[in-house]
Protein backbone atom coordinates (compact mmCIF):
# COMPACT_ATOMS: atom_id res chain seq x y z
CA UNK A 1 0.00 0.00 0.00
CA UNK A 2 1.29 3.42 -0.93
CA UNK A 3 0.86 5.13 2.43
CA UNK A 4 3.46 7.64 3.56
CA UNK A 5 2.70 7.17 7.27
CA UNK A 6 2.97 3.37 6.97
CA UNK A 7 6.40 3.96 5.45
CA UNK A 8 7.34 6.31 8.28
CA UNK A 9 6.10 3.71 10.80
CA UNK A 10 8.25 1.04 9.06
CA UNK A 11 11.24 3.40 8.97
CA UNK A 12 11.56 3.36 5.18
CA UNK A 13 10.86 7.11 5.15
CA UNK A 14 12.76 9.03 7.85
CA UNK A 15 11.08 11.17 10.47
CA UNK A 16 12.15 13.35 13.38
CA UNK A 17 11.12 10.84 16.01
CA UNK A 18 9.89 11.95 19.42
CA UNK A 19 8.60 8.65 20.81
CA UNK A 20 8.01 5.06 19.74
CA UNK A 21 6.51 1.95 21.26
CA UNK A 22 4.90 -1.27 20.03
CA UNK A 23 1.69 0.52 19.00
CA UNK A 24 2.59 4.01 17.91
CA UNK A 25 5.17 6.44 16.63
CA UNK A 26 5.34 10.17 17.31
CA UNK A 27 7.38 12.55 15.15
CA UNK A 28 7.61 16.25 14.38
CA UNK A 29 5.31 17.51 11.62
CA UNK A 30 7.32 18.48 8.55
CA UNK A 31 5.27 21.68 8.17
CA UNK A 32 4.60 22.83 11.73
CA UNK A 33 1.58 25.07 12.31
CA UNK A 34 2.49 25.86 15.93
CA UNK A 35 5.88 26.16 17.72
CA UNK A 36 5.54 22.51 18.74
CA UNK A 37 3.64 20.29 16.30
CA UNK A 38 3.95 16.54 16.71
CA UNK A 39 2.05 13.80 14.89
CA UNK A 40 1.16 10.53 16.61
CA UNK A 41 0.35 7.58 14.34
CA UNK A 42 -0.67 3.98 14.95
CA UNK A 43 1.70 1.27 13.69
CA UNK A 44 -1.18 -0.25 11.79
CA UNK A 45 -2.91 1.21 8.80
CA UNK A 46 -6.18 2.76 9.96
CA UNK A 47 -7.38 5.25 7.35
CA UNK A 48 -9.03 7.75 9.69
CA UNK A 49 -11.11 8.12 12.86
CA UNK A 50 -14.00 6.85 10.71
CA UNK A 51 -12.26 3.47 10.43
CA UNK A 52 -11.78 2.82 14.16
CA UNK A 53 -13.47 -0.43 15.19
CA UNK A 54 -13.53 -2.82 18.13
CA UNK A 55 -10.81 -4.78 16.31
CA UNK A 56 -8.29 -1.92 16.05
CA UNK A 57 -9.28 0.47 18.85
CA UNK A 58 -6.41 -0.83 21.01
CA UNK A 59 -4.15 1.39 18.89
CA UNK A 60 -6.20 4.45 19.81
CA UNK A 61 -6.21 3.48 23.48
CA UNK A 62 -2.45 2.95 23.48
CA UNK A 63 -1.88 6.26 21.67
CA UNK A 64 -3.88 8.16 24.28
CA UNK A 65 -2.04 6.35 27.06
CA UNK A 66 1.24 7.49 25.49
CA UNK A 67 0.20 11.08 24.78
CA UNK A 68 1.17 12.49 28.22
CA UNK A 69 4.72 11.14 27.85
CA UNK A 70 4.93 12.29 24.21
CA UNK A 71 3.75 15.79 25.17
CA UNK A 72 6.26 15.97 28.02
CA UNK A 73 9.08 14.80 25.75
CA UNK A 74 8.13 17.39 23.13
CA UNK A 75 8.21 20.12 25.76
CA UNK A 76 4.49 20.82 25.78
CA UNK A 77 4.55 21.88 29.42
CA UNK A 78 1.87 24.58 29.14
CA UNK A 79 -0.81 22.35 27.61
CA UNK A 80 -1.62 21.27 24.10
CA UNK A 81 -4.37 20.56 21.61
CA UNK A 82 -5.06 17.08 20.20
CA UNK A 83 -6.62 17.15 16.73
CA UNK A 84 -7.50 14.44 14.25
CA UNK A 85 -8.79 15.57 10.87
CA UNK A 86 -11.22 13.07 9.36
CA UNK A 87 -12.34 13.22 5.73
CA UNK A 88 -12.90 15.93 3.17
CA UNK A 89 -14.57 18.64 5.25
CA UNK A 90 -11.81 18.41 7.86
CA UNK A 91 -9.14 18.63 5.11
CA UNK A 92 -7.52 15.30 5.99
CA UNK A 93 -4.58 15.02 3.59
CA UNK A 94 -2.86 11.82 4.77
CA UNK A 95 -5.25 8.87 4.86
CA UNK A 96 -3.61 7.16 7.82
CA UNK A 97 -5.06 8.00 11.23
CA UNK A 98 -2.96 10.58 13.06
CA UNK A 99 -3.29 12.88 16.00
CA UNK A 100 -1.77 16.34 15.88
CA UNK A 101 -0.32 17.46 19.23
CA UNK A 102 -0.07 21.22 18.97
CA UNK A 103 1.17 23.84 21.36
CA UNK A 104 4.21 25.71 22.50
CA UNK A 105 2.21 28.94 22.68
CA UNK A 106 -1.26 30.06 23.74
CA UNK A 107 -3.52 28.78 20.95
CA UNK A 108 -6.55 30.73 19.70
CA UNK A 109 -9.84 29.63 21.25
CA UNK A 110 -11.71 29.66 17.94
CA UNK A 111 -10.73 27.73 14.82
CA UNK A 112 -11.97 30.61 12.65
P1 LIG B 1 -3.79 16.17 7.90
O1 LIG B 1 -4.00 17.40 7.07
O2 LIG B 1 -4.54 16.18 9.19
O3 LIG B 1 -3.98 14.90 7.10
O4 LIG B 1 -2.27 16.23 8.36
C1 LIG B 1 -1.22 15.66 7.68
C2 LIG B 1 0.03 16.25 8.27
O5 LIG B 1 1.12 15.45 7.90
C3 LIG B 1 0.33 17.68 7.79
O6 LIG B 1 0.41 18.53 8.93
C4 LIG B 1 1.69 17.53 7.09
O7 LIG B 1 2.53 18.63 7.28
C5 LIG B 1 2.23 16.26 7.73
N1 LIG B 1 3.19 15.50 6.94
C6 LIG B 1 3.06 15.07 5.67
N2 LIG B 1 4.14 14.38 5.28
C7 LIG B 1 4.98 14.36 6.35
C8 LIG B 1 6.27 13.78 6.60
N3 LIG B 1 6.93 13.08 5.66
N4 LIG B 1 6.84 13.97 7.80
C9 LIG B 1 6.20 14.68 8.76
N5 LIG B 1 4.98 15.22 8.60
C10 LIG B 1 4.38 15.07 7.41
ZN1 LIG C 1 -0.88 3.74 6.41
PDB file of C-alpha atoms and ligand atoms in Angstrom:
ATOM      1  CA  UNK A   1       0.000   0.000   0.000  1.00  0.00           C
ATOM      2  CA  UNK A   2       1.288   3.418  -0.925  1.00  0.00           C
ATOM      3  CA  UNK A   3       0.862   5.130   2.432  1.00  0.00           C
ATOM      4  CA  UNK A   4       3.462   7.643   3.562  1.00  0.00           C
ATOM      5  CA  UNK A   5       2.703   7.172   7.270  1.00  0.00           C
ATOM      6  CA  UNK A   6       2.966   3.369   6.975  1.00  0.00           C
ATOM      7  CA  UNK A   7       6.399   3.961   5.446  1.00  0.00           C
ATOM      8  CA  UNK A   8       7.338   6.312   8.280  1.00  0.00           C
ATOM      9  CA  UNK A   9       6.098   3.714  10.801  1.00  0.00           C
ATOM     10  CA  UNK A  10       8.248   1.039   9.062  1.00  0.00           C
ATOM     11  CA  UNK A  11      11.242   3.396   8.974  1.00  0.00           C
ATOM     12  CA  UNK A  12      11.558   3.359   5.176  1.00  0.00           C
ATOM     13  CA  UNK A  13      10.859   7.110   5.151  1.00  0.00           C
ATOM     14  CA  UNK A  14      12.757   9.028   7.846  1.00  0.00           C
ATOM     15  CA  UNK A  15      11.082  11.167  10.472  1.00  0.00           C
ATOM     16  CA  UNK A  16      12.149  13.347  13.378  1.00  0.00           C
ATOM     17  CA  UNK A  17      11.120  10.841  16.008  1.00  0.00           C
ATOM     18  CA  UNK A  18       9.889  11.948  19.425  1.00  0.00           C
ATOM     19  CA  UNK A  19       8.599   8.648  20.814  1.00  0.00           C
ATOM     20  CA  UNK A  20       8.010   5.065  19.739  1.00  0.00           C
ATOM     21  CA  UNK A  21       6.505   1.950  21.260  1.00  0.00           C
ATOM     22  CA  UNK A  22       4.896  -1.266  20.030  1.00  0.00           C
ATOM     23  CA  UNK A  23       1.688   0.518  18.997  1.00  0.00           C
ATOM     24  CA  UNK A  24       2.594   4.005  17.910  1.00  0.00           C
ATOM     25  CA  UNK A  25       5.171   6.437  16.629  1.00  0.00           C
ATOM     26  CA  UNK A  26       5.343  10.168  17.307  1.00  0.00           C
ATOM     27  CA  UNK A  27       7.377  12.553  15.152  1.00  0.00           C
ATOM     28  CA  UNK A  28       7.606  16.253  14.383  1.00  0.00           C
ATOM     29  CA  UNK A  29       5.310  17.513  11.624  1.00  0.00           C
ATOM     30  CA  UNK A  30       7.322  18.477   8.546  1.00  0.00           C
ATOM     31  CA  UNK A  31       5.274  21.678   8.166  1.00  0.00           C
ATOM     32  CA  UNK A  32       4.595  22.826  11.731  1.00  0.00           C
ATOM     33  CA  UNK A  33       1.579  25.073  12.309  1.00  0.00           C
ATOM     34  CA  UNK A  34       2.493  25.862  15.926  1.00  0.00           C
ATOM     35  CA  UNK A  35       5.878  26.165  17.717  1.00  0.00           C
ATOM     36  CA  UNK A  36       5.542  22.507  18.739  1.00  0.00           C
ATOM     37  CA  UNK A  37       3.636  20.288  16.296  1.00  0.00           C
ATOM     38  CA  UNK A  38       3.949  16.538  16.707  1.00  0.00           C
ATOM     39  CA  UNK A  39       2.046  13.798  14.892  1.00  0.00           C
ATOM     40  CA  UNK A  40       1.161  10.526  16.606  1.00  0.00           C
ATOM     41  CA  UNK A  41       0.347   7.584  14.335  1.00  0.00           C
ATOM     42  CA  UNK A  42      -0.674   3.979  14.951  1.00  0.00           C
ATOM     43  CA  UNK A  43       1.705   1.274  13.692  1.00  0.00           C
ATOM     44  CA  UNK A  44      -1.183  -0.251  11.791  1.00  0.00           C
ATOM     45  CA  UNK A  45      -2.913   1.215   8.796  1.00  0.00           C
ATOM     46  CA  UNK A  46      -6.178   2.765   9.958  1.00  0.00           C
ATOM     47  CA  UNK A  47      -7.380   5.254   7.345  1.00  0.00           C
ATOM     48  CA  UNK A  48      -9.033   7.754   9.690  1.00  0.00           C
ATOM     49  CA  UNK A  49     -11.105   8.121  12.857  1.00  0.00           C
ATOM     50  CA  UNK A  50     -13.997   6.855  10.714  1.00  0.00           C
ATOM     51  CA  UNK A  51     -12.256   3.475  10.428  1.00  0.00           C
ATOM     52  CA  UNK A  52     -11.778   2.822  14.160  1.00  0.00           C
ATOM     53  CA  UNK A  53     -13.470  -0.432  15.195  1.00  0.00           C
ATOM     54  CA  UNK A  54     -13.530  -2.824  18.126  1.00  0.00           C
ATOM     55  CA  UNK A  55     -10.806  -4.777  16.315  1.00  0.00           C
ATOM     56  CA  UNK A  56      -8.292  -1.922  16.053  1.00  0.00           C
ATOM     57  CA  UNK A  57      -9.276   0.470  18.853  1.00  0.00           C
ATOM     58  CA  UNK A  58      -6.415  -0.835  21.015  1.00  0.00           C
ATOM     59  CA  UNK A  59      -4.148   1.394  18.893  1.00  0.00           C
ATOM     60  CA  UNK A  60      -6.204   4.445  19.806  1.00  0.00           C
ATOM     61  CA  UNK A  61      -6.214   3.484  23.477  1.00  0.00           C
ATOM     62  CA  UNK A  62      -2.454   2.952  23.477  1.00  0.00           C
ATOM     63  CA  UNK A  63      -1.877   6.258  21.673  1.00  0.00           C
ATOM     64  CA  UNK A  64      -3.876   8.155  24.281  1.00  0.00           C
ATOM     65  CA  UNK A  65      -2.045   6.345  27.064  1.00  0.00           C
ATOM     66  CA  UNK A  66       1.242   7.487  25.491  1.00  0.00           C
ATOM     67  CA  UNK A  67       0.205  11.082  24.778  1.00  0.00           C
ATOM     68  CA  UNK A  68       1.171  12.488  28.220  1.00  0.00           C
ATOM     69  CA  UNK A  69       4.724  11.137  27.845  1.00  0.00           C
ATOM     70  CA  UNK A  70       4.931  12.293  24.208  1.00  0.00           C
ATOM     71  CA  UNK A  71       3.746  15.788  25.171  1.00  0.00           C
ATOM     72  CA  UNK A  72       6.257  15.974  28.017  1.00  0.00           C
ATOM     73  CA  UNK A  73       9.082  14.796  25.753  1.00  0.00           C
ATOM     74  CA  UNK A  74       8.128  17.389  23.130  1.00  0.00           C
ATOM     75  CA  UNK A  75       8.213  20.123  25.765  1.00  0.00           C
ATOM     76  CA  UNK A  76       4.491  20.820  25.777  1.00  0.00           C
ATOM     77  CA  UNK A  77       4.554  21.884  29.415  1.00  0.00           C
ATOM     78  CA  UNK A  78       1.874  24.582  29.140  1.00  0.00           C
ATOM     79  CA  UNK A  79      -0.805  22.352  27.607  1.00  0.00           C
ATOM     80  CA  UNK A  80      -1.621  21.275  24.097  1.00  0.00           C
ATOM     81  CA  UNK A  81      -4.373  20.562  21.610  1.00  0.00           C
ATOM     82  CA  UNK A  82      -5.057  17.077  20.204  1.00  0.00           C
ATOM     83  CA  UNK A  83      -6.621  17.149  16.730  1.00  0.00           C
ATOM     84  CA  UNK A  84      -7.504  14.440  14.248  1.00  0.00           C
ATOM     85  CA  UNK A  85      -8.793  15.572  10.868  1.00  0.00           C
ATOM     86  CA  UNK A  86     -11.219  13.071   9.361  1.00  0.00           C
ATOM     87  CA  UNK A  87     -12.337  13.223   5.734  1.00  0.00           C
ATOM     88  CA  UNK A  88     -12.896  15.930   3.166  1.00  0.00           C
ATOM     89  CA  UNK A  89     -14.573  18.636   5.246  1.00  0.00           C
ATOM     90  CA  UNK A  90     -11.814  18.413   7.860  1.00  0.00           C
ATOM     91  CA  UNK A  91      -9.137  18.634   5.109  1.00  0.00           C
ATOM     92  CA  UNK A  92      -7.521  15.303   5.986  1.00  0.00           C
ATOM     93  CA  UNK A  93      -4.578  15.022   3.590  1.00  0.00           C
ATOM     94  CA  UNK A  94      -2.858  11.820   4.773  1.00  0.00           C
ATOM     95  CA  UNK A  95      -5.247   8.868   4.864  1.00  0.00           C
ATOM     96  CA  UNK A  96      -3.609   7.156   7.819  1.00  0.00           C
ATOM     97  CA  UNK A  97      -5.056   8.001  11.234  1.00  0.00           C
ATOM     98  CA  UNK A  98      -2.960  10.580  13.056  1.00  0.00           C
ATOM     99  CA  UNK A  99      -3.293  12.883  16.003  1.00  0.00           C
ATOM    100  CA  UNK A 100      -1.772  16.343  15.880  1.00  0.00           C
ATOM    101  CA  UNK A 101      -0.324  17.462  19.234  1.00  0.00           C
ATOM    102  CA  UNK A 102      -0.070  21.215  18.968  1.00  0.00           C
ATOM    103  CA  UNK A 103       1.175  23.836  21.357  1.00  0.00           C
ATOM    104  CA  UNK A 104       4.214  25.714  22.503  1.00  0.00           C
ATOM    105  CA  UNK A 105       2.207  28.936  22.679  1.00  0.00           C
ATOM    106  CA  UNK A 106      -1.264  30.061  23.744  1.00  0.00           C
ATOM    107  CA  UNK A 107      -3.525  28.784  20.946  1.00  0.00           C
ATOM    108  CA  UNK A 108      -6.552  30.727  19.701  1.00  0.00           C
ATOM    109  CA  UNK A 109      -9.843  29.625  21.250  1.00  0.00           C
ATOM    110  CA  UNK A 110     -11.711  29.660  17.942  1.00  0.00           C
ATOM    111  CA  UNK A 111     -10.730  27.734  14.820  1.00  0.00           C
ATOM    112  CA  UNK A 112     -11.973  30.612  12.652  1.00  0.00           C
TER     113      UNK A 112
HETATM  114  P1  LIG B   1      -3.787  16.172   7.905  1.00  0.00           P
HETATM  115  O1  LIG B   1      -4.003  17.399   7.067  1.00  0.00           O
HETATM  116  O2  LIG B   1      -4.543  16.177   9.193  1.00  0.00           O
HETATM  117  O3  LIG B   1      -3.985  14.900   7.095  1.00  0.00           O
HETATM  118  O4  LIG B   1      -2.275  16.232   8.362  1.00  0.00           O
HETATM  119  C1  LIG B   1      -1.223  15.656   7.679  1.00  0.00           C
HETATM  120  C2  LIG B   1       0.028  16.247   8.272  1.00  0.00           C
HETATM  121  O5  LIG B   1       1.118  15.446   7.896  1.00  0.00           O
HETATM  122  C3  LIG B   1       0.333  17.678   7.792  1.00  0.00           C
HETATM  123  O6  LIG B   1       0.405  18.533   8.925  1.00  0.00           O
HETATM  124  C4  LIG B   1       1.691  17.527   7.087  1.00  0.00           C
HETATM  125  O7  LIG B   1       2.533  18.626   7.278  1.00  0.00           O
HETATM  126  C5  LIG B   1       2.229  16.255   7.730  1.00  0.00           C
HETATM  127  N1  LIG B   1       3.194  15.497   6.939  1.00  0.00           N
HETATM  128  C6  LIG B   1       3.056  15.070   5.671  1.00  0.00           C
HETATM  129  N2  LIG B   1       4.143  14.375   5.281  1.00  0.00           N
HETATM  130  C7  LIG B   1       4.985  14.357   6.353  1.00  0.00           C
HETATM  131  C8  LIG B   1       6.271  13.783   6.596  1.00  0.00           C
HETATM  132  N3  LIG B   1       6.926  13.083   5.660  1.00  0.00           N
HETATM  133  N4  LIG B   1       6.843  13.974   7.803  1.00  0.00           N
HETATM  134  C9  LIG B   1       6.196  14.683   8.757  1.00  0.00           C
HETATM  135  N5  LIG B   1       4.978  15.220   8.600  1.00  0.00           N
HETATM  136  C10 LIG B   1       4.376  15.072   7.411  1.00  0.00           C
HETATM  137 ZN1  LIG B   2      -0.879   3.745   6.412  1.00  0.00          ZN
END
